[in-house]
mmCIF file of C-alpha atoms (C1' of nucleotides) in Angstrom:
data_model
loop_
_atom_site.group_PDB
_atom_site.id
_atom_site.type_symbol
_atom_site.label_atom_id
_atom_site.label_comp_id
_atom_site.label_asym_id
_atom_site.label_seq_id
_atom_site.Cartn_x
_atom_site.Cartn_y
_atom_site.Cartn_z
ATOM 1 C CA UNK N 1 0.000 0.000 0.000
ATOM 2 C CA UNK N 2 1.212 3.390 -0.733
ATOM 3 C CA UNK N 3 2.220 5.385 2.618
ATOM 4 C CA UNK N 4 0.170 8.002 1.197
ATOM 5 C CA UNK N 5 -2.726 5.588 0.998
ATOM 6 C CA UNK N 6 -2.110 4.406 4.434
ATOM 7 C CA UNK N 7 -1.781 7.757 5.770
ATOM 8 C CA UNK N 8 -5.108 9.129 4.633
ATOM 9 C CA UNK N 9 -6.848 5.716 5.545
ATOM 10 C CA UNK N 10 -5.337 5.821 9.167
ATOM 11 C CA UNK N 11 -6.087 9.118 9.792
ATOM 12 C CA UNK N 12 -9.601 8.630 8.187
ATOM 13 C CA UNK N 13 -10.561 6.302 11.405
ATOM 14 C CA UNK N 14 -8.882 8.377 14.113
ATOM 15 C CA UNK N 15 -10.239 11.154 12.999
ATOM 16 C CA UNK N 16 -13.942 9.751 12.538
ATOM 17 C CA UNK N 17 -13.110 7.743 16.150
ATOM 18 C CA UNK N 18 -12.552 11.041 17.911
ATOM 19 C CA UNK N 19 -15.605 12.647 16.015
ATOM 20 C CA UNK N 20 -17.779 9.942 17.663
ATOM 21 C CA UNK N 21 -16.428 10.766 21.215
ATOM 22 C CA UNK N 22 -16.432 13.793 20.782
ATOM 23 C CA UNK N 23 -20.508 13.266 19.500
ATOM 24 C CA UNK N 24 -21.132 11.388 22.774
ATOM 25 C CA UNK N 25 -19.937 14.321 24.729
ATOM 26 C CA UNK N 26 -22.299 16.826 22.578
ATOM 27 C CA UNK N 27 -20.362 18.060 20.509
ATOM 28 C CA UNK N 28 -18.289 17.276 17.111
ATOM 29 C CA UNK N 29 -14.674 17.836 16.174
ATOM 30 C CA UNK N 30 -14.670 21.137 14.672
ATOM 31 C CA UNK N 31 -16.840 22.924 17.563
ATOM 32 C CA UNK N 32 -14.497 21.013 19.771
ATOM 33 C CA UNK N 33 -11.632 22.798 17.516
ATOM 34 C CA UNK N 34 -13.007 25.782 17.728
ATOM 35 C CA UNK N 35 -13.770 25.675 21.501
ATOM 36 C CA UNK N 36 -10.401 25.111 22.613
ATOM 37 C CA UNK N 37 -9.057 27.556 20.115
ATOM 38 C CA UNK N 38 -10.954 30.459 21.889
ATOM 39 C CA UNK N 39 -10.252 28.937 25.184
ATOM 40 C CA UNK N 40 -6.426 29.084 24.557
ATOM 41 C CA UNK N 41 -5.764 32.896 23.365
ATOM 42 C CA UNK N 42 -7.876 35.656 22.117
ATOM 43 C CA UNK N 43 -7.765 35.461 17.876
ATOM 44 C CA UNK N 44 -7.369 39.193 16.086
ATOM 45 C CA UNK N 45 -10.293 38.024 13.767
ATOM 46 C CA UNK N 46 -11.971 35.359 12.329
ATOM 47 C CA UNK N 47 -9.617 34.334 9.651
ATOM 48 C CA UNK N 48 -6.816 34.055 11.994
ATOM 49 C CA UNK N 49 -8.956 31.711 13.855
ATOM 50 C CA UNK N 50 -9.956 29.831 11.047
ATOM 51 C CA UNK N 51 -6.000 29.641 10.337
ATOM 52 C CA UNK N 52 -5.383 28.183 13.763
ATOM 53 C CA UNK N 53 -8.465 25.810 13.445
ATOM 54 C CA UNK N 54 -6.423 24.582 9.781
ATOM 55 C CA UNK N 55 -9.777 25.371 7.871
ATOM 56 C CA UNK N 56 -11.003 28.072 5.201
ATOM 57 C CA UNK N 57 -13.067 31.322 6.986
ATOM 58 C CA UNK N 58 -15.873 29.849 4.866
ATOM 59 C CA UNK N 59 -15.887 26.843 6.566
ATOM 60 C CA UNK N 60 -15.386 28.540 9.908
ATOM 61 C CA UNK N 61 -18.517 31.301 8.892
ATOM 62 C CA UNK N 62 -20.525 28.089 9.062
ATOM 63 C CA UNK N 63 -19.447 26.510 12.103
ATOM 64 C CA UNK N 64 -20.265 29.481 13.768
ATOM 65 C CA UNK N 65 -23.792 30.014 12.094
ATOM 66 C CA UNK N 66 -24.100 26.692 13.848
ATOM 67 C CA UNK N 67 -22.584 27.237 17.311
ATOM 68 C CA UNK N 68 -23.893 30.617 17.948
ATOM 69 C CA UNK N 69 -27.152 29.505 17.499
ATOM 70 C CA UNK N 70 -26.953 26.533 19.725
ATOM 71 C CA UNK N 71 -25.880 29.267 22.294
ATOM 72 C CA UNK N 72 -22.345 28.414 22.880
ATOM 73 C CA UNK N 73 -21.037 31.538 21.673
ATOM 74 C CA UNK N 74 -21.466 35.138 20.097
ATOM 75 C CA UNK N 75 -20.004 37.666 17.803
ATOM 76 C CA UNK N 76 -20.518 41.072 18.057
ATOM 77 C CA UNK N 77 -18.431 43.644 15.670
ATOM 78 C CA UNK N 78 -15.347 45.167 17.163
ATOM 79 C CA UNK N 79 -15.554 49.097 17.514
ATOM 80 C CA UNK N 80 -12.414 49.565 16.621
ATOM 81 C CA UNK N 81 -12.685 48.158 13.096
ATOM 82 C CA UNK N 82 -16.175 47.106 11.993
ATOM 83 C CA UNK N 83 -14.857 44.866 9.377
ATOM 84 C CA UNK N 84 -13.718 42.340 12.380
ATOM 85 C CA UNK N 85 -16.227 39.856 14.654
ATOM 86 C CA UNK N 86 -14.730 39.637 18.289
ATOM 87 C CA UNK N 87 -16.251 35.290 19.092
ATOM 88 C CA UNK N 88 -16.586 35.178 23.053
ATOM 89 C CA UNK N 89 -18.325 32.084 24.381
ATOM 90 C CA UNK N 90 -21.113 31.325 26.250
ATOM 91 C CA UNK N 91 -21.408 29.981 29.556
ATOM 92 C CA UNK N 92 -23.169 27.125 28.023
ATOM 93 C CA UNK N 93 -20.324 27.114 25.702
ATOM 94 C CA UNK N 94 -18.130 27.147 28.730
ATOM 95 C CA UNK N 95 -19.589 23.805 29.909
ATOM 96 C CA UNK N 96 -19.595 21.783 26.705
ATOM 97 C CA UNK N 97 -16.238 22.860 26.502
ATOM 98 C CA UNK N 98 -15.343 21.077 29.874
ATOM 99 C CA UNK N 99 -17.168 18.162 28.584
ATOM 100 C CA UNK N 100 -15.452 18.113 25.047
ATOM 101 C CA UNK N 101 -11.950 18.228 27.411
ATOM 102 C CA UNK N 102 -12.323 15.389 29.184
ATOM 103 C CA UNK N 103 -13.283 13.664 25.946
ATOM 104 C CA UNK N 104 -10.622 14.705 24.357
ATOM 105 C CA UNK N 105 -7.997 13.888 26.803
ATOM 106 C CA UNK N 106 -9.770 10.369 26.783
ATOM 107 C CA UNK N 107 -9.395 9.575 23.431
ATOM 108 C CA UNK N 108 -5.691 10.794 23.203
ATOM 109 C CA UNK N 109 -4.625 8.600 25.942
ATOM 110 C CA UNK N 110 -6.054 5.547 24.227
ATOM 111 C CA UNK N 111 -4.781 6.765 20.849
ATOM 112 C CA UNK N 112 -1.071 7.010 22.070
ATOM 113 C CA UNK N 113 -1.201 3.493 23.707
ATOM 114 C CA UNK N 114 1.349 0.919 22.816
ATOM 115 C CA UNK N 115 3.654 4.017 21.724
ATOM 116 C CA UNK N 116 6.406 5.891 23.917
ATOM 117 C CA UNK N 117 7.796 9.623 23.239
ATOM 118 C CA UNK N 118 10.294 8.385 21.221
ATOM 119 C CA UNK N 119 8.132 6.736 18.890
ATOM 120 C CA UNK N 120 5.930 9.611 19.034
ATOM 121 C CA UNK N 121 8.281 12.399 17.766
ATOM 122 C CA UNK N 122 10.026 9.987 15.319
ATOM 123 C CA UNK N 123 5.858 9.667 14.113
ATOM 124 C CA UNK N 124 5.708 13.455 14.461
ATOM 125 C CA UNK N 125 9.103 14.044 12.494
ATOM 126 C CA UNK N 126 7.999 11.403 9.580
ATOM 127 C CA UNK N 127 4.420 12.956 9.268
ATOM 128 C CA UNK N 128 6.097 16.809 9.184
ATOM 129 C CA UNK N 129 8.676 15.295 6.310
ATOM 130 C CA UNK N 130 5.242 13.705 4.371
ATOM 131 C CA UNK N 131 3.477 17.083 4.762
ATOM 132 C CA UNK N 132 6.678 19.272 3.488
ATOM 133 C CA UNK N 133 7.803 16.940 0.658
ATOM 134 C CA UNK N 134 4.361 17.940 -1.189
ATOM 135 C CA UNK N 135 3.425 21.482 0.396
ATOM 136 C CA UNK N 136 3.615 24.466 -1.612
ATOM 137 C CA UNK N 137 4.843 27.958 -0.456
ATOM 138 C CA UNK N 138 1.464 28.761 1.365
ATOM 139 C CA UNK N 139 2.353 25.479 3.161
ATOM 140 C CA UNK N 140 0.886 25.918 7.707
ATOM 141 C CA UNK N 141 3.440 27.256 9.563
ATOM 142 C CA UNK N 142 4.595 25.224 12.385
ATOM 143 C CA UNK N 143 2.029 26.962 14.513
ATOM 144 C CA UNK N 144 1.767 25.380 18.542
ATOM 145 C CA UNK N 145 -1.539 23.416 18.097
ATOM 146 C CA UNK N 146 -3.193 24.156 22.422
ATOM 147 C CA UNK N 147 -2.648 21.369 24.486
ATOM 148 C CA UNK N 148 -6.471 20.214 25.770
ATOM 149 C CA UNK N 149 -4.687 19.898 29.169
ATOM 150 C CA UNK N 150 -3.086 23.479 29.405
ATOM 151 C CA UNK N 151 -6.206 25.448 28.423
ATOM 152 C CA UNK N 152 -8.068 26.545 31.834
ATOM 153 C CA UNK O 1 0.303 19.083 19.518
ATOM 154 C CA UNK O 2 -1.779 15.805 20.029
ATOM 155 C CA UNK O 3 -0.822 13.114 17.870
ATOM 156 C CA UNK O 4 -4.182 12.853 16.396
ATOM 157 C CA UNK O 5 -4.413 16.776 15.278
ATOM 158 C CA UNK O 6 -0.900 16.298 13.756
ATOM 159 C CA UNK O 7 -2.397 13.234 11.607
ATOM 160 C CA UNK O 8 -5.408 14.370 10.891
ATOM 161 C CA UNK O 9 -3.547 18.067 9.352
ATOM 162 C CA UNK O 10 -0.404 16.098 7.249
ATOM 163 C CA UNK O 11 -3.095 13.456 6.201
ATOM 164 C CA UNK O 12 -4.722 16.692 4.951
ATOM 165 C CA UNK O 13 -1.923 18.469 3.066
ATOM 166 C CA UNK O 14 -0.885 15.094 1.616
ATOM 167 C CA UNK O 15 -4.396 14.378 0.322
ATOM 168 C CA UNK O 16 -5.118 17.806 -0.719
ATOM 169 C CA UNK O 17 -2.074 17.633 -2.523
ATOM 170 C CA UNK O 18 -2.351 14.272 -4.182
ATOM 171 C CA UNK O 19 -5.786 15.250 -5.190
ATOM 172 C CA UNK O 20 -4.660 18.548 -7.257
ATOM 173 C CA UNK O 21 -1.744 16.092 -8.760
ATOM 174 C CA UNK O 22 -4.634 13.817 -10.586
ATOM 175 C CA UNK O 23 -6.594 16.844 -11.108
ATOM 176 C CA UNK O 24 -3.692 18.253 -13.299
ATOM 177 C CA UNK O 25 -4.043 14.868 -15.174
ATOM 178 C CA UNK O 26 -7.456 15.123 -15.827
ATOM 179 C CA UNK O 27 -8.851 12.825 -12.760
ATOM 180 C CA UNK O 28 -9.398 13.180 -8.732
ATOM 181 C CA UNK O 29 -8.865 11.076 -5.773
ATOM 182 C CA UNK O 30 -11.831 9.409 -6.046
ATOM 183 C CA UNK O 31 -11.758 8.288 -9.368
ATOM 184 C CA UNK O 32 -8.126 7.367 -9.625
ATOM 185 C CA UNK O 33 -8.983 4.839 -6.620
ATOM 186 C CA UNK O 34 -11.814 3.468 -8.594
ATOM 187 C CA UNK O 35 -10.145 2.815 -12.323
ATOM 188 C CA UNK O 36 -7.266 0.951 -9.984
ATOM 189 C CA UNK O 37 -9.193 -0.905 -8.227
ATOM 190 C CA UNK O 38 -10.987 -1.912 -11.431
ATOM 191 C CA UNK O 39 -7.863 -2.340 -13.051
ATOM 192 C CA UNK O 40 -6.464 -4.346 -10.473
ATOM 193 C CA UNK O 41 -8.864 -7.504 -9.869
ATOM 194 C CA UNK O 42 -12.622 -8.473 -10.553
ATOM 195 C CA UNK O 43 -14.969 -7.591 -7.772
ATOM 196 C CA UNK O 44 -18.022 -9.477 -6.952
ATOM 197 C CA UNK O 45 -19.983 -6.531 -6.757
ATOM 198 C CA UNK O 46 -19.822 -2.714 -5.883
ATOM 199 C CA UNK O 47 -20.022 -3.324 -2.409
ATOM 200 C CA UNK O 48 -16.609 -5.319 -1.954
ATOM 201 C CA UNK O 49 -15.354 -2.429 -4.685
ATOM 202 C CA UNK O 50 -16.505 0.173 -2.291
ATOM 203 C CA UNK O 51 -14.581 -1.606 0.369
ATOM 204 C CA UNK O 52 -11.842 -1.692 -1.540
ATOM 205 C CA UNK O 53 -11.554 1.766 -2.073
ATOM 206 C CA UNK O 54 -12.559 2.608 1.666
ATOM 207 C CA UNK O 55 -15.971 4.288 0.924
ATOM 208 C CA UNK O 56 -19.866 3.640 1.523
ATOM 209 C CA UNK O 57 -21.706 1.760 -1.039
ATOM 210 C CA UNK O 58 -23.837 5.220 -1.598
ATOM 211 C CA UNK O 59 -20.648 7.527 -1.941
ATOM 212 C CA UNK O 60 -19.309 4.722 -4.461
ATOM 213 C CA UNK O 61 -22.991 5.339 -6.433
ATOM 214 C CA UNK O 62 -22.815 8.695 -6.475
ATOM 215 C CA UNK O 63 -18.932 8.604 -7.917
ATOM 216 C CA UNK O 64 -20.160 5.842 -10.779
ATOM 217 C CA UNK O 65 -22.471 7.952 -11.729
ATOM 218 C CA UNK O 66 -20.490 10.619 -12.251
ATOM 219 C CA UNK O 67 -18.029 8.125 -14.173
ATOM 220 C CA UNK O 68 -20.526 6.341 -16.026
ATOM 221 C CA UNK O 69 -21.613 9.515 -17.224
ATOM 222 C CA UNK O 70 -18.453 10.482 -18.756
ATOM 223 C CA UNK O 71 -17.931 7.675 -20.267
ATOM 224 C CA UNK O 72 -15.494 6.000 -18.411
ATOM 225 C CA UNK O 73 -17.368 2.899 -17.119
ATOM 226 C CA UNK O 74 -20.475 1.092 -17.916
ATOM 227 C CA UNK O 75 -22.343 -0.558 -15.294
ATOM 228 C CA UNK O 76 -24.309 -3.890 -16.306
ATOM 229 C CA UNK O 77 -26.709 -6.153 -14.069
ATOM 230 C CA UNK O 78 -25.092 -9.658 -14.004
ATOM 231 C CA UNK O 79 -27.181 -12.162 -15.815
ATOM 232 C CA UNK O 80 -26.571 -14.583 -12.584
ATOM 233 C CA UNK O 81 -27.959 -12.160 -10.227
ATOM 234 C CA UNK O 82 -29.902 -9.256 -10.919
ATOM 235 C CA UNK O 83 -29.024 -7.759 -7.784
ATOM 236 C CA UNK O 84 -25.716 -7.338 -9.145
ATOM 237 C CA UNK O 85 -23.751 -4.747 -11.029
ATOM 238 C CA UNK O 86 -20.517 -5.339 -12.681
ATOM 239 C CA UNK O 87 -18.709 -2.357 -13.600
ATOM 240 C CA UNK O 88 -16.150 -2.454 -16.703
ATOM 241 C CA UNK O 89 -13.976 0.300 -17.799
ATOM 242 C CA UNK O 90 -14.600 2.049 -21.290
ATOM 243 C CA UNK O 91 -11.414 2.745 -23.126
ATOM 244 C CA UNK O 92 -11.809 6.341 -22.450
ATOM 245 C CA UNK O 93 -11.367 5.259 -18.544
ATOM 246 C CA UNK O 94 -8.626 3.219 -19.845
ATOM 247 C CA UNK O 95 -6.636 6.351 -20.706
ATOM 248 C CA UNK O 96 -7.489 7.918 -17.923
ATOM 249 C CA UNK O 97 -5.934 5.127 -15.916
ATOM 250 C CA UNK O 98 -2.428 5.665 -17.432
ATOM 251 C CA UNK O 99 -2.612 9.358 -17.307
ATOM 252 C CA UNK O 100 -3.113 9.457 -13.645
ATOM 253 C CA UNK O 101 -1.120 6.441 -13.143
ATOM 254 C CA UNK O 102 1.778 8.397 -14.297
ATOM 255 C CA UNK O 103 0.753 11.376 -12.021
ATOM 256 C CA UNK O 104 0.330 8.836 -8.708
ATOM 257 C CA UNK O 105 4.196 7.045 -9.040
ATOM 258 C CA UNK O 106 4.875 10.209 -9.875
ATOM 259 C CA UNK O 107 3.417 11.877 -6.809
ATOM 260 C CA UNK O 108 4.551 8.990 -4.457
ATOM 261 C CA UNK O 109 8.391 9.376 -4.830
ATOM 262 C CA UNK O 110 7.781 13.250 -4.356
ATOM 263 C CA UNK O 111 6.035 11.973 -0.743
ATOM 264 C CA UNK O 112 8.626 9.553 -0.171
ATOM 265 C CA UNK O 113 12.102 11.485 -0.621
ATOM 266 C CA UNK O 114 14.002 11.233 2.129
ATOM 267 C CA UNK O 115 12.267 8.270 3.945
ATOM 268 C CA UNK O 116 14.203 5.021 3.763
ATOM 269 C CA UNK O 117 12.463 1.664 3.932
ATOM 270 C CA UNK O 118 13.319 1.131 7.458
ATOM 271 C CA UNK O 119 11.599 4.622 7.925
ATOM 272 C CA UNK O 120 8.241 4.003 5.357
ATOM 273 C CA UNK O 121 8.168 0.379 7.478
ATOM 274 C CA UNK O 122 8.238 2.445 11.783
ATOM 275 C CA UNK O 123 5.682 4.576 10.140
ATOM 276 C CA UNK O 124 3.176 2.450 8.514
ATOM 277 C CA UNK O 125 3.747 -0.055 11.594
ATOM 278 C CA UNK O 126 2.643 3.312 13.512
ATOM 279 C CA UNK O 127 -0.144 4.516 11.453
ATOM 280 C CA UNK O 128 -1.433 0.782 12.335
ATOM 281 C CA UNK O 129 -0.879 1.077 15.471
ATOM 282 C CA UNK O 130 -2.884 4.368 16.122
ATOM 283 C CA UNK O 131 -5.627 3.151 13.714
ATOM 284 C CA UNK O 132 -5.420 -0.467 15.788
ATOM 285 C CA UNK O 133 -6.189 1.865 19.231
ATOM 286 C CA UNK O 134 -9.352 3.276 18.356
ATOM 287 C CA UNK O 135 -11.077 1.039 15.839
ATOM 288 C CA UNK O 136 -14.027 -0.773 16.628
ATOM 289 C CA UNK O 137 -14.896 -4.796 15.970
ATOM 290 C CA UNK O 138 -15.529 -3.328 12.497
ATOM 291 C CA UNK O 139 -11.918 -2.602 11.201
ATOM 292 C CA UNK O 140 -11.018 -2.486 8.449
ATOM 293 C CA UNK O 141 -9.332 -5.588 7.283
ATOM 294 C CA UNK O 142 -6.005 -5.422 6.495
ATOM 295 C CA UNK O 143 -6.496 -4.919 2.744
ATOM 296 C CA UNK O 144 -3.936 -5.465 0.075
ATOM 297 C CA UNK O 145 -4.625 -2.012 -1.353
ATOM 298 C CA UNK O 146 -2.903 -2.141 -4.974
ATOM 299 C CA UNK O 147 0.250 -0.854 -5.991
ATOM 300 C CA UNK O 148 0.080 1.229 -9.302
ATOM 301 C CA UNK O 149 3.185 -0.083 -10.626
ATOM 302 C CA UNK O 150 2.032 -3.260 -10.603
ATOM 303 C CA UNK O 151 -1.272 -2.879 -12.178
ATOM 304 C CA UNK O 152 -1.620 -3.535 -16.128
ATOM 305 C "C1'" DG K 1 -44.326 -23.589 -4.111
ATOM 306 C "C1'" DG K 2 -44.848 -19.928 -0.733
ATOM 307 C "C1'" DC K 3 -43.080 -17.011 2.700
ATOM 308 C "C1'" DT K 4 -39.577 -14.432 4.963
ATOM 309 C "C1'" DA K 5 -35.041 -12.680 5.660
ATOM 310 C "C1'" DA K 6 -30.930 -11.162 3.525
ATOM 311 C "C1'" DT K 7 -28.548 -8.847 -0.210
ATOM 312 C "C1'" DC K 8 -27.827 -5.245 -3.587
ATOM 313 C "C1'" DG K 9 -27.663 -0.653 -5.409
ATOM 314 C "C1'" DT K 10 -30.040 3.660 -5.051
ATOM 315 C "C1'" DT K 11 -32.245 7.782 -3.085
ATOM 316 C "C1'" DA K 12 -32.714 11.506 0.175
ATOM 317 C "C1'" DG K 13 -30.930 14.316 3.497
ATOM 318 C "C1'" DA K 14 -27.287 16.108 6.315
ATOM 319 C "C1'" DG K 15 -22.413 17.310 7.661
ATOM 320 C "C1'" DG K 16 -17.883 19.187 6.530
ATOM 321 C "C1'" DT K 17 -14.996 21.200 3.198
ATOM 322 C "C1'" DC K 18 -13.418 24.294 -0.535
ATOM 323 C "C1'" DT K 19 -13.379 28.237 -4.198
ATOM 324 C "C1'" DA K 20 -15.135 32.350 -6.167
ATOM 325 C "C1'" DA K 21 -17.686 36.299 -5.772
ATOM 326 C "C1'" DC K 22 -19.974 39.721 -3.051
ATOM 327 C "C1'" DG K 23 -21.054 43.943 0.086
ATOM 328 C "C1'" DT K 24 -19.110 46.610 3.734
ATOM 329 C "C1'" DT K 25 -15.373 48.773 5.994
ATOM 330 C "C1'" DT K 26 -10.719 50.456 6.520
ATOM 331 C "C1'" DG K 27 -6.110 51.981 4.908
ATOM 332 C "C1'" DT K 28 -3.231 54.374 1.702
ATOM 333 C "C1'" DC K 29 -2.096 57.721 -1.552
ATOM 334 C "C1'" DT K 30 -2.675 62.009 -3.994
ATOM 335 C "C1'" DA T 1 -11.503 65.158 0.691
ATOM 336 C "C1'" DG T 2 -11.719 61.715 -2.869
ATOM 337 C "C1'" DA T 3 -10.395 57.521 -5.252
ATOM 338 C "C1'" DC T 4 -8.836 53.022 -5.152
ATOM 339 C "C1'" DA T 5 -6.948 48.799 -3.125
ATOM 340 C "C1'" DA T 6 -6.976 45.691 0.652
ATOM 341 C "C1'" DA T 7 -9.210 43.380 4.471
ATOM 342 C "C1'" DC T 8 -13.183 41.131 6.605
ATOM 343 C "C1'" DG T 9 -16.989 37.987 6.979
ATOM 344 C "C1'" DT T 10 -20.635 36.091 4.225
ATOM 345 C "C1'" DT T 11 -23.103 33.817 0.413
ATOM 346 C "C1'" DA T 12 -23.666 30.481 -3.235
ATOM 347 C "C1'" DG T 13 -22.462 26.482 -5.390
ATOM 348 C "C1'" DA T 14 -19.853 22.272 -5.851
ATOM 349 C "C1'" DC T 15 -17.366 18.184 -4.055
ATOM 350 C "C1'" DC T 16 -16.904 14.182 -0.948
ATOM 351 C "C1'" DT T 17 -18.660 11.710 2.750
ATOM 352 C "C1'" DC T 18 -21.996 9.273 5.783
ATOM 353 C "C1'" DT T 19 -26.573 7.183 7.637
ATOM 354 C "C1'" DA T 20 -31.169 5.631 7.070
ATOM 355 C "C1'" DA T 21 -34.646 4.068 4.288
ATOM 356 C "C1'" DC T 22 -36.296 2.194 0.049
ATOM 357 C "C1'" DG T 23 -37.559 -1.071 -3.967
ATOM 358 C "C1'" DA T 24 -36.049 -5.064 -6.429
ATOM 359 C "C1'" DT T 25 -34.003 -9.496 -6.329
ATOM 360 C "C1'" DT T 26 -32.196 -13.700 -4.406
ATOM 361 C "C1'" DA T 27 -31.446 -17.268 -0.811
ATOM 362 C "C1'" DG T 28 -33.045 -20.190 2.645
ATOM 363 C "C1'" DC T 29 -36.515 -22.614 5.057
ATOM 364 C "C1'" DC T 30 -40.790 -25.144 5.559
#
DNA sequence: GGCTAATCGTTAGAGGTCTAACGTTTGTCT
DNA sequence: AGACAAACGTTAGACCTCTAACGATTAGCC
C-alpha cells in the first residue's frame, strides 16, 4: 500500500473515532476545535482563527452560524474596526467545553497506547517530512496546536 | 500538539495535494482509486469495490455515476444475479488510468524522498498502530490495497 | 411452491470542506 | 476630501462523505 494511501486511511478512522467521542460528549470535532481555540488565546479576527483551526473562513462562517445559534457563543463587531467579529463564548459554551476536554484527553490517551515519546516524535518528524515533501509555499506554519490539558 | 491533530492536518496536506496532482491529469482522488481498483482484480460486486476503495456503497454510487456519465465505465446487471452490477472500464477510462497512473508514481516518490524503507516500514507499523487503538470490531481488514506499478 | 429474511444498489438528506464572488469597511495615496 | 486597493466575513455552489430508508431481487426454510 502506498504510505500516502495508508496515511489518509489511518487518519480517516482516528479522525472519525474522535468525532464519535467527541458526539457522545455533545459536541463534534470542529466545535471542539473551535472551543479550545478560543479557550487558549484571544484570535485578532476570524480568519486568523480559522488559520489556527487549519480550515477556510468559509468553513469557519458556518461553524459558527451553527454554534452561535446553539448558544455556545457570540459575535458582536469590534468598535475599533467594523470589518472584524470579536467570538466570546457562552457559559453554556463554557460547559460543553469542559465536557469536550475530558473527551478529548480520553481519546488521546487511548490513541497514544502501545507508543512511547520516542516513537511519538520519530511519528511526528515522519508525518512533518510527508506534509513538506508535497506542500507548496502557502504550506501551515509550524504553529503550537493548544494542548487540551493546558487550556483553563 | 496531540498526535491525532498532527495526523489528521499532514493526512490533509498530503491528500489535498495528491488530489490537485490527478486533477492536473485530468482525474481526482476518487476516481483514480476506482479505475485501480478496477484495473487491479474483478470484484463481486460494488459493495466489496466500495470496500476496496474505503468508501460507503452510496458515496461509491454517487462517484459511478459521475463516471458512467463520462464515459469511463459502464455498469451492467449480471445475468446470474440481478441484484448485481458489474462495472467495466470504457477505453476512455482506460486512458485515464495511465494518465493518472503516471501522475500517482509520480506523486509517491515526491512523498517519499528522504524516507528510507526502514523509515516508510516504523511509520506504517505506527499509522497501524494508532488506527489499531481506536477502531471498533468493524476494522477495516487489512487490505492489500494495490500498488500502481504493478497494475496492467 | 410460498413465505420471509438477507442482499444489492439507489435515493434523500445532512455534515464538513473548498473556491469564487460579493457587500461593507478600513487603509493608503494624492 | 476623494479615489482606489486591501481586508473582513458572508453567500452560493460544488465536491466528498456518511446514515437511514427504500424497492427489487435472491437465498433459505418449511
Amino acid at each position: 500500500m502506498p504510505i500516502g494511501l495508508a496515511l489518509a486511511r489511518s487518519a480517516k478512522t482516528v479522525s472519525r473515532a474522535f468525532d464519535d467521542a467527541l458526539a457522545a460528549a455533545g459536541g463534534s470535532l470542529p466545535s471542539w476545535l473551535i472551543l479550545i481555540s478560543l479557550k487558549t488565546r484571544a484570535h485578532a479576527n476570524q480568519r486568523e482563527l480559522a488559520a489556527a483551526i487549519g480550515i477556510q473562513g468559509a468553513t469557519l462562517t458556518h461553524h459558527l452560524n451553527a454554534m452561535e445559534s446553539a448558544g455556545l457563543l457570540v459575535r458582536r463587531r469590534d468598535p475599533a474596526n467594523r470589518r472584524v467579529h470579536q467570538v466570546t463564548m457562552t457559559d453554556e459554551g463554557e460547559r460543553l467545553f469542559h465536557r469536550l476536554r475530558r473527551a478529548a484527553t480520553d481519546f488521546d490517551r487511548q490513541l497514544r497506547a502501545g507508543l512511547d515519546d520516542g516513537d511519538l516524535d520519530a511519528l511526528t518528524r515522519m508525518l512533518g517530512t510527508l506534509a513538506g515533501n508535497v506542500a507548496t509555499e502557502a504550506a501551515d506554519p509550524t504553529d503550537t496546536f493548544p494542548n487540551p490539558a493546558a487550556a483553563h
